[in-house]
Coordinates of C-alpha atoms in Angstrom, one line a residue:
M867 CA -8.7 12.9 -8.0
I868 CA -5.9 12.6 -5.6
F869 CA -6.3 13.2 -1.9
N870 CA -3.2 16.1 -1.9
S871 CA -5.7 18.1 -4.3
M872 CA -8.0 20.9 -3.6
H873 CA -10.5 19.3 -5.3
F874 CA -10.5 16.6 -2.5
L875 CA -10.5 19.1 0.0
I876 CA -13.9 20.1 -1.0
F877 CA -15.1 16.7 -2.1
L878 CA -14.6 15.1 1.2
P879 CA -16.6 17.6 3.7
L880 CA -19.5 18.0 1.3
V881 CA -19.3 13.9 1.3
T882 CA -19.6 13.8 4.8
I883 CA -22.1 16.7 5.7
V884 CA -24.7 15.2 3.1
Y885 CA -23.8 11.3 4.3
Y886 CA -25.1 12.6 7.9
V887 CA -27.7 14.8 6.6
I888 CA -29.7 12.2 4.3
P889 CA -31.8 9.6 5.2
K890 CA -29.9 6.5 6.9
K891 CA -31.2 4.0 4.7
I892 CA -29.8 5.6 1.6
R893 CA -26.6 6.2 3.1
Y894 CA -24.9 3.5 1.3
I895 CA -26.4 4.6 -2.2
W896 CA -24.7 7.9 -1.7
L897 CA -21.3 6.2 -0.8
L898 CA -21.6 4.2 -3.8
V899 CA -22.6 7.4 -6.2
V900 CA -19.6 9.6 -5.0
S901 CA -17.1 6.3 -4.7
Y902 CA -18.2 5.9 -8.7
Y903 CA -17.6 9.8 -9.0
F904 CA -14.1 9.8 -7.3
Y905 CA -13.0 7.2 -9.5
M906 CA -14.3 8.6 -12.2
C907 CA -12.4 11.6 -12.2
W908 CA -9.2 10.2 -13.2
N909 CA -10.9 8.1 -16.5
P910 CA -14.8 7.6 -16.6
K911 CA -14.8 5.0 -19.1
Y912 CA -12.5 2.4 -16.9
A913 CA -15.2 2.7 -14.3
V914 CA -16.8 0.1 -16.5
L915 CA -13.8 -2.4 -15.6
I916 CA -14.9 -2.0 -11.8
A917 CA -18.6 -2.5 -12.4
L918 CA -17.6 -5.6 -14.6
S919 CA -15.5 -7.0 -11.7
T920 CA -18.1 -6.5 -9.3
V921 CA -20.8 -8.1 -11.3
I922 CA -18.7 -11.2 -11.7
T923 CA -18.1 -11.4 -8.4
F924 CA -20.9 -10.7 -6.7
L925 CA -22.9 -13.3 -9.3
S926 CA -19.9 -15.6 -7.9
G927 CA -21.2 -15.0 -4.3
I928 CA -24.6 -16.2 -5.0
G929 CA -23.8 -18.9 -7.6
I930 CA -21.5 -20.5 -4.8
E931 CA -24.2 -20.4 -2.4
L932 CA -26.8 -21.6 -5.1
C933 CA -24.3 -24.8 -5.7
R934 CA -24.6 -25.5 -2.3
E935 CA -28.6 -25.7 -2.1
K936 CA -29.1 -27.3 -5.2
M937 CA -26.4 -29.4 -6.4
S938 CA -26.1 -32.9 -5.3
N939 CA -21.9 -32.2 -5.7
A940 CA -21.9 -29.2 -3.9
K941 CA -18.5 -28.6 -3.1
A942 CA -17.4 -29.6 -7.3
G943 CA -19.9 -26.7 -8.6
A944 CA -18.6 -24.4 -6.2
K945 CA -15.2 -24.7 -6.9
M946 CA -16.1 -24.4 -10.7
V947 CA -17.7 -20.8 -9.7
V948 CA -14.8 -19.8 -8.0
A949 CA -12.6 -21.1 -11.2
V950 CA -14.7 -18.9 -13.3
S951 CA -14.5 -15.7 -10.7
F952 CA -10.8 -16.3 -10.7
V953 CA -10.1 -16.6 -14.5
S954 CA -12.4 -13.7 -15.4
N955 CA -11.3 -11.1 -13.0
L956 CA -7.2 -12.0 -13.9
G957 CA -7.9 -12.2 -17.3
I958 CA -9.0 -8.5 -17.0
L959 CA -6.0 -7.8 -15.0
V960 CA -3.3 -9.3 -16.9
F961 CA -5.3 -8.1 -20.1
F962 CA -5.1 -4.3 -19.2
K963 CA -2.1 -4.5 -17.0
Y964 CA 0.4 -7.0 -18.6
F965 CA -0.8 -7.5 -22.0
D966 CA 1.9 -5.4 -23.5
W967 CA 4.8 -6.6 -21.4
I968 CA 4.0 -9.8 -22.3
L969 CA 4.1 -9.2 -26.1
N970 CA 7.4 -7.2 -25.3
N971 CA 9.0 -10.2 -23.8
I972 CA 7.6 -12.5 -26.7
N973 CA 9.4 -10.5 -28.9
Q974 CA 12.7 -10.3 -27.0
V975 CA 12.4 -14.3 -27.0
F976 CA 12.0 -15.1 -30.4
H977 CA 13.3 -11.9 -32.1
I978 CA 10.3 -10.8 -33.8
Q979 CA 8.1 -7.7 -33.9
I980 CA 4.5 -8.0 -32.9
T981 CA 2.6 -4.7 -32.2
S982 CA 0.0 -4.5 -29.9
P983 CA -3.5 -3.6 -31.6
F984 CA -4.6 -2.1 -28.5
S985 CA -3.8 1.2 -26.9
F986 CA -4.9 2.1 -23.8
I987 CA -3.3 3.5 -20.0
L988 CA -3.4 1.1 -17.0
P989 CA -6.2 1.7 -15.3
V990 CA -5.8 3.5 -11.9
G991 CA -5.9 0.7 -8.8
I992 CA -7.1 -2.2 -10.6
S993 CA -5.0 -4.6 -8.8
F994 CA -6.2 -3.3 -5.4
Y995 CA -10.3 -3.8 -6.4
T996 CA -9.4 -6.6 -8.4
F997 CA -7.6 -8.7 -5.3
Q998 CA -10.4 -7.2 -3.0
A999 CA -13.4 -8.8 -5.3
L1000 CA -11.7 -12.1 -5.3
G1001 CA -11.2 -12.2 -1.5
Y1002 CA -14.9 -11.8 -1.4
T1003 CA -15.4 -15.1 -3.6
V1004 CA -13.4 -16.9 -1.5
D1005 CA -14.5 -16.1 1.4
V1006 CA -17.9 -17.2 0.7
Y1007 CA -16.6 -20.5 -0.7
R1008 CA -14.8 -20.7 2.9
K1009 CA -18.2 -20.1 4.2
E1010 CA -16.3 -17.1 6.1
I1011 CA -19.5 -14.5 5.0
K1012 CA -22.7 -15.0 3.8
A1013 CA -23.1 -13.7 0.0
E1014 CA -24.4 -10.1 -0.3
K1015 CA -27.6 -10.2 -2.0
N1016 CA -27.7 -6.3 -2.9
I1017 CA -25.7 -5.6 -5.5
L1018 CA -25.4 -1.7 -5.0
R1019 CA -24.5 -2.7 -1.2
Y1020 CA -21.6 -5.1 -2.9
A1021 CA -20.4 -2.5 -5.6
L1022 CA -19.7 0.2 -2.8
F1023 CA -17.8 -2.7 -0.7
V1024 CA -15.7 -3.0 -4.3
S1025 CA -15.8 0.6 -5.0
F1026 CA -15.3 2.4 -1.7
F1027 CA -13.6 5.4 -2.1
P1028 CA -11.0 6.3 0.4
Q1029 CA -9.1 2.9 -0.1
L1030 CA -10.5 2.3 -3.9
V1031 CA -7.1 3.0 -5.7
A1032 CA -4.4 2.2 -3.3
G1033 CA -5.8 0.2 -0.5
P1034 CA -5.5 -1.1 2.3
I1035 CA -7.0 -4.5 0.2
E1036 CA -9.9 -4.6 2.6
R1037 CA -11.3 -8.1 3.4
S1038 CA -15.5 -8.7 3.5
K1039 CA -15.1 -9.8 6.9
N1040 CA -14.1 -6.0 7.8
L1041 CA -15.7 -3.6 5.1
L1042 CA -18.4 -5.4 4.1
L1043 CA -20.2 -6.3 7.4
Q1044 CA -19.8 -2.6 8.4
L1045 CA -21.1 -1.3 5.2
R1046 CA -24.4 -3.6 5.9
D1047 CA -24.9 -1.4 9.2
V1048 CA -24.2 2.1 7.8
D1049 CA -27.7 2.6 8.2
K1050 CA -27.7 2.2 12.0
K1051 CA -25.2 4.0 13.0
G1052 CA -25.3 7.6 14.2
I1053 CA -23.0 10.7 13.9
D1054 CA -20.1 10.2 16.2
L1055 CA -18.1 13.3 17.3
D1056 CA -15.1 11.8 18.4
E1057 CA -14.7 9.5 15.1
I1058 CA -15.0 12.7 13.1
R1059 CA -12.0 14.3 15.4
D1060 CA -10.0 11.0 14.8
G1061 CA -10.9 11.2 11.2
L1062 CA -9.7 14.7 10.8
C1063 CA -6.3 13.9 13.6
L1064 CA -5.6 10.7 11.3
I1065 CA -5.9 13.0 8.0
L1066 CA -3.9 15.6 9.1
Y1067 CA -0.8 13.5 9.9
G1068 CA -1.6 11.9 6.2
F1069 CA -0.9 15.2 4.7
F1070 CA 2.2 15.6 6.8
L1071 CA 3.8 12.4 5.9
K1072 CA 3.2 12.8 2.0
I1073 CA 3.6 16.9 1.4
V1074 CA 6.2 17.6 4.2
V1075 CA 8.3 14.4 4.2
S1076 CA 7.5 12.4 0.8
D1077 CA 7.4 14.8 -1.7
R1078 CA 10.4 16.6 -0.6
V1079 CA 12.5 13.7 -0.3
A1080 CA 11.5 13.3 -3.8
I1081 CA 13.3 16.2 -5.4
V1082 CA 16.8 14.9 -4.0
V1083 CA 15.9 11.3 -4.8
D1084 CA 14.5 12.0 -8.4
T1085 CA 17.8 14.0 -9.2
I1086 CA 20.3 11.3 -7.8
F1087 CA 18.7 8.1 -9.6
D1088 CA 17.8 10.3 -12.9
H1089 CA 21.6 11.2 -13.0
Y1090 CA 23.2 8.7 -10.8
T1091 CA 26.0 8.1 -13.3
E1092 CA 27.4 11.8 -12.2
Y1093 CA 27.3 10.6 -8.4
G1094 CA 29.8 8.4 -5.9
F1095 CA 28.9 6.5 -2.8
V1096 CA 27.8 8.5 -0.2
E1097 CA 25.4 10.6 -2.7
L1098 CA 24.1 7.3 -4.0
A1099 CA 23.8 5.5 -0.7
V1100 CA 21.9 8.8 0.4
G1101 CA 19.3 8.6 -2.4
A1102 CA 18.8 5.0 -1.9
G1103 CA 18.1 5.4 1.6
L1104 CA 15.8 8.6 1.0
F1105 CA 13.6 6.4 -1.6
A1106 CA 13.0 4.3 1.4
I1107 CA 11.6 7.1 3.5
Q1108 CA 9.8 8.5 0.7
I1109 CA 7.7 5.0 -0.5
L1110 CA 7.3 4.4 3.5
C1111 CA 5.3 8.3 4.0
D1112 CA 4.1 8.2 0.6
F1113 CA 2.3 4.9 0.6
N1114 CA 1.7 5.2 4.7
G1115 CA 0.3 8.9 4.0
Y1116 CA -2.4 7.5 1.7
T1117 CA -3.5 4.9 4.1
T1118 CA -3.5 7.3 6.6
I1119 CA -5.7 9.8 4.9
A1120 CA -7.8 6.7 3.6
K1121 CA -8.3 5.6 7.6
G1122 CA -8.9 9.3 8.5
S1123 CA -11.6 9.6 5.4
A1124 CA -13.2 6.3 6.1
C1125 CA -13.1 6.9 10.2
M1126 CA -15.2 10.2 9.4
L1127 CA -18.0 8.2 8.1
G1128 CA -18.4 6.1 11.0
I1129 CA -16.1 3.2 9.0
K1130 CA -12.7 1.6 10.3
L1131 CA -10.4 0.2 7.7
M1132 CA -7.8 -1.9 8.5
D1133 CA -3.9 -1.2 9.4
N1134 CA -1.9 -1.4 6.8
F1135 CA 1.5 -0.1 8.1
R1136 CA 3.1 -0.8 11.7
Q1137 CA 6.6 0.7 12.0
P1138 CA 8.3 -1.5 9.4
Y1139 CA 11.7 -0.2 9.7
L1140 CA 11.5 -0.8 13.0
A1141 CA 11.7 -4.6 12.3
V1142 CA 14.4 -7.0 13.2
S1143 CA 14.1 -9.6 10.3
I1144 CA 12.7 -9.4 6.6
R1145 CA 9.7 -11.7 8.0
E1146 CA 8.7 -9.3 10.5
F1147 CA 9.3 -6.5 7.9
W1148 CA 6.4 -8.0 5.8
R1149 CA 4.2 -8.3 9.1
R1150 CA 4.5 -4.6 9.2
W1151 CA 4.7 -3.6 5.6
H1152 CA 1.9 -3.6 3.3
I1153 CA -0.3 -5.8 5.7
S1154 CA -3.4 -6.1 3.8
L1155 CA -1.4 -7.6 0.6
T1156 CA 0.9 -9.4 2.6
S1157 CA -2.2 -11.4 4.4
W1158 CA -4.1 -11.8 1.3
F1159 CA -1.3 -13.5 -0.1
T1160 CA -0.7 -15.7 2.5
D1161 CA -4.6 -16.6 2.9
Y1162 CA -5.4 -16.9 -0.7
L1163 CA -2.5 -18.2 -2.2
Y1164 CA 0.5 -19.2 0.1
I1165 CA -1.7 -21.9 2.5
P1166 CA -3.5 -23.2 -0.8
L1167 CA 0.0 -24.1 -1.9
G1168 CA 0.8 -26.0 1.1
G1169 CA 2.2 -23.0 3.3
S1170 CA 5.0 -24.5 5.5
R1171 CA 2.7 -27.9 5.9
K1172 CA 4.8 -30.1 3.3
G1173 CA 8.3 -29.5 4.7
S1174 CA 11.3 -27.4 4.6
F1175 CA 11.9 -27.4 0.9
R1176 CA 8.4 -26.9 -0.2
K1177 CA 8.1 -23.8 2.2
M1178 CA 10.8 -22.1 0.4
V1179 CA 9.5 -23.1 -3.1
N1180 CA 6.0 -21.5 -1.7
T1181 CA 7.5 -18.5 -0.3
M1182 CA 9.5 -17.8 -4.0
I1183 CA 6.3 -18.5 -5.8
V1184 CA 4.6 -16.1 -3.6
F1185 CA 7.0 -13.6 -3.6
F1186 CA 7.4 -13.7 -7.2
V1187 CA 3.8 -12.9 -8.0
S1188 CA 4.0 -10.4 -5.5
G1189 CA 6.4 -8.2 -7.2
L1190 CA 4.5 -8.9 -10.4
W1191 CA 1.4 -7.8 -8.7
H1192 CA 3.1 -4.2 -8.2
G1193 CA 4.0 -3.4 -12.0
A1194 CA 4.2 -5.6 -15.5
S1195 CA 8.5 -5.3 -15.5
W1196 CA 11.2 -7.7 -14.5
H1197 CA 12.7 -5.0 -11.7
Y1198 CA 9.2 -5.5 -9.7
V1199 CA 10.1 -9.4 -10.3
A1200 CA 13.6 -8.7 -9.0
W1201 CA 13.0 -7.0 -5.9
G1202 CA 9.9 -9.5 -4.9
V1203 CA 12.5 -12.5 -5.7
L1204 CA 15.2 -10.8 -3.7
H1205 CA 12.6 -10.4 -0.8
G1206 CA 12.0 -14.2 -1.2
A1207 CA 15.4 -15.0 -1.2
Y1208 CA 16.0 -12.8 2.2
Q1209 CA 13.1 -14.9 3.9
N1210 CA 14.5 -18.5 2.9
I1211 CA 18.1 -17.8 4.1
E1212 CA 16.4 -16.7 7.2
T1213 CA 14.3 -19.8 7.5
A1214 CA 17.4 -21.6 7.2
I1215 CA 19.5 -19.8 9.6
R1216 CA 16.5 -20.2 12.2
E1217 CA 16.1 -23.5 11.4
L1218 CA 20.2 -24.0 12.2
K1219 CA 19.7 -22.2 15.5
K1220 CA 16.8 -24.3 16.2
K1221 CA 19.4 -27.7 15.6
W1222 CA 22.3 -26.2 17.9
K1223 CA 19.7 -25.1 20.5
I1224 CA 20.7 -21.4 20.1
D1225 CA 18.3 -19.0 22.3
T1226 CA 17.0 -16.2 20.1
K1227 CA 14.3 -15.2 21.9
K1228 CA 15.9 -12.5 24.4
M1229 CA 17.5 -9.7 22.6
I1230 CA 19.5 -7.1 24.1
F1231 CA 19.1 -3.2 23.1
S1232 CA 22.3 -3.6 21.2
T1233 CA 21.6 -6.7 19.1
R1234 CA 17.9 -5.1 18.6
V1235 CA 19.6 -2.0 16.9
V1236 CA 21.9 -4.1 14.9
R1237 CA 19.7 -6.0 13.7
T1238 CA 17.1 -3.2 12.8
A1239 CA 19.6 -1.5 11.0
G1240 CA 20.4 -4.7 8.8
V1241 CA 17.1 -5.4 7.9
F1242 CA 16.5 -1.6 6.7
I1243 CA 19.9 -2.1 4.9
L1244 CA 18.7 -5.5 2.9
T1245 CA 15.4 -3.4 2.4
D1246 CA 17.2 -0.8 0.9
I1247 CA 19.1 -2.7 -1.2
A1248 CA 15.8 -4.0 -2.6
W1249 CA 14.2 -0.7 -3.1
V1250 CA 16.8 0.2 -5.8
F1251 CA 15.4 -2.9 -7.9
F1252 CA 11.9 -1.2 -7.0
R1253 CA 13.0 2.3 -7.9
A1254 CA 15.4 1.8 -10.8
P1255 CA 13.8 2.1 -14.6
S1256 CA 14.9 -1.6 -15.0
C1257 CA 17.2 -4.3 -13.5
R1258 CA 20.3 -3.4 -15.7
E1259 CA 19.6 0.2 -14.5
A1260 CA 19.7 -1.1 -11.0
L1261 CA 22.7 -2.9 -11.1
W1262 CA 24.5 -0.1 -12.6
Y1263 CA 23.6 1.9 -9.9
F1264 CA 25.1 -0.3 -7.4
R1265 CA 28.2 -0.9 -9.7
Q1266 CA 28.3 3.4 -10.0
M1267 CA 28.1 3.3 -6.0
F1268 CA 30.7 1.0 -5.5
T1269 CA 33.4 2.3 -7.9
S1270 CA 33.1 5.6 -8.4
Y1271 CA 34.7 8.2 -6.4
Q1272 CA 33.5 11.1 -7.3
N1273 CA 31.6 13.0 -4.8
V1274 CA 29.4 16.3 -5.2
S1275 CA 28.2 18.6 -2.1
L1276 CA 24.8 17.6 -0.8
L1277 CA 23.5 21.2 -1.7
E1278 CA 24.0 20.5 -5.2
L1279 CA 20.9 17.9 -5.1
G1280 CA 18.6 20.3 -5.7
F1281 CA 18.2 21.1 -2.2
Q1282 CA 19.5 24.3 0.2
W1283 CA 20.9 23.6 4.1
Y1284 CA 17.7 24.9 5.4
D1285 CA 15.9 21.9 3.1
W1286 CA 17.9 19.5 4.4
L1287 CA 17.6 20.5 8.2
L1288 CA 13.7 20.6 7.3
V1289 CA 14.0 16.8 5.9
I1290 CA 16.2 15.6 9.0
L1291 CA 13.8 17.1 11.3
S1292 CA 10.5 15.6 9.4
I1293 CA 12.0 12.1 9.4
L1294 CA 12.8 12.1 13.0
T1295 CA 9.5 13.4 13.7
V1296 CA 8.2 10.3 11.9
F1297 CA 10.7 8.2 13.5
V1298 CA 9.6 9.2 17.2
V1299 CA 6.2 9.0 16.6
D1300 CA 6.7 5.3 15.2
I1301 CA 8.8 4.4 18.4
L1302 CA 6.2 5.8 20.7
H1303 CA 3.5 3.8 19.0
E1304 CA 6.1 0.8 19.2
R1305 CA 5.8 1.3 22.7
G1306 CA 2.0 1.5 23.0
I1307 CA 2.2 5.4 23.0
R1308 CA -0.4 6.7 21.2
I1309 CA 0.2 10.6 20.3
R1310 CA -3.8 11.0 19.3
E1311 CA -4.8 9.3 22.5
W1312 CA -2.5 11.7 24.6
I1313 CA -3.6 14.7 22.7
Y1314 CA -7.1 14.0 23.9
Q1315 CA -6.8 13.9 27.4
E1316 CA -5.3 17.4 27.0
K1317 CA -7.2 20.7 27.7
L1318 CA -9.0 21.8 24.7
W1319 CA -6.8 25.1 24.3
F1320 CA -3.8 22.7 24.3
R1321 CA -5.5 20.2 21.8
W1322 CA -6.2 23.3 19.5
L1323 CA -2.9 24.6 19.9
I1324 CA -1.2 21.3 18.6
Y1325 CA -3.7 21.0 15.6
L1326 CA -3.3 24.5 14.4
A1327 CA 0.7 24.0 14.9
A1328 CA 0.2 21.0 13.0
F1329 CA -1.9 22.4 10.1
W1330 CA 0.7 25.7 9.9
C1331 CA 3.4 23.0 9.7
I1332 CA 1.9 21.7 6.7
L1333 CA 1.0 25.1 4.9
M1334 CA 4.5 26.4 5.6
F1335 CA 6.8 23.3 4.7
G1336 CA 4.4 21.2 2.4
I1337 CA 5.4 20.8 -1.2
Y1338 CA 2.6 22.4 -3.3
G1339 CA 1.5 25.4 -4.9
V1340 CA 0.7 27.5 -8.2
D1341 CA 4.4 26.1 -9.4
Y1342 CA 4.1 22.6 -8.0
D1343 CA 2.6 19.4 -9.8
T1344 CA 0.5 17.9 -7.6
S1345 CA 2.4 14.7 -7.1
Q1346 CA 0.4 11.1 -7.1
F1347 CA 0.9 8.7 -4.7
I1348 CA 3.3 6.0 -5.9
Y1349 CA 1.3 3.0 -5.5
F1350 CA -1.7 4.6 -7.8
Q1351 CA 0.2 2.9 -10.6
F1352 CA -0.1 -0.1 -9.4

């Protein structure tokens, strides 16, 4: 089941109504049942993997606390439990996501031909729920949270349906603590209203902006040898817009769905394309994954505490793993390594400015515009590696861009003039909303302060725009979110 489907539009209201009608003490059980149903609509047999990861990390949390209570060498025992949890869960992840890729690389390096005896498809969302469960293990080890004793409540933490398959990767200190209190909350109409507004905007991002832009992006990337600089530059730029609106659209719908149930999920995006540095970009993009790698990989590696060179090495390790996390392919690794190199170059420049006592704190408008544009271009270059099917194809894409002089009309890329007008207006809408949020102006809060008739006029207008300009219908294959494949 995906968010932009009729199935989900029936599923969510039903789940919400039952949630507030049934006795409060069994709410978490209801959410657990519907969360597993939500996942099993994709492939029932792979729910076993979520259950297995849940049991391993649940027992790990209890085991860590038992080590502290019963063992003389409690620290060593707790570390052993954490190691078993990580090896087990990462072993499952590697087997299902990377086994074939590793085997293919072995075949290429040693010029042999070993065929895989296994045949399976990648379990949707496995990277997300695995990292969420492992984060809980570390949090218990660090005494940041008490081990959960109710396995059903913990199972809900791992499988909570709004953020199950594409994040955000929630922390136990946020989501699990809220799930422990679902039996204490009454119905809050303001939260339901907020949730519905978030869902509405999420659908706008997904089916009006992302899925429409995808038509041009797919046309250009699938036939890049037929185009020149202008078309290929447009394709790369529009993919940057597509992936932002696609992923942020999912996150916004997830936050809205959870909000209707009285649960607040963390922010996963904060206007990333307004960043003035790559470092800032990663504080705004996929925040849950960035913070996960920072807390559970970068800092344990030593972070920035062991000198500049070690800091740069640790940064490259983190971004190498981040690229690999996104997919079992070298083009994802190249995307991650490129961002790691960006960060290290920025760090070196920042150190030089500090050494030469160049003040970089004050930034005038023109400087901010230039730096924001520069960050967008750099991230866009990396996105080509992300979107292309291989590193070779990405490099050929750039080669074609800078060596081909053939140009075609933009109207020959799958769009009519009114489609381009709609794309431009919808992208401008997203940009304006981001600018306003950057300045602390929340559109929803402004709408809530208006008269009832005006609020409903805005709601209906937004709903009409999605119905009129969204990409869907009987001749349209409902497009799953890009990050479902990770």
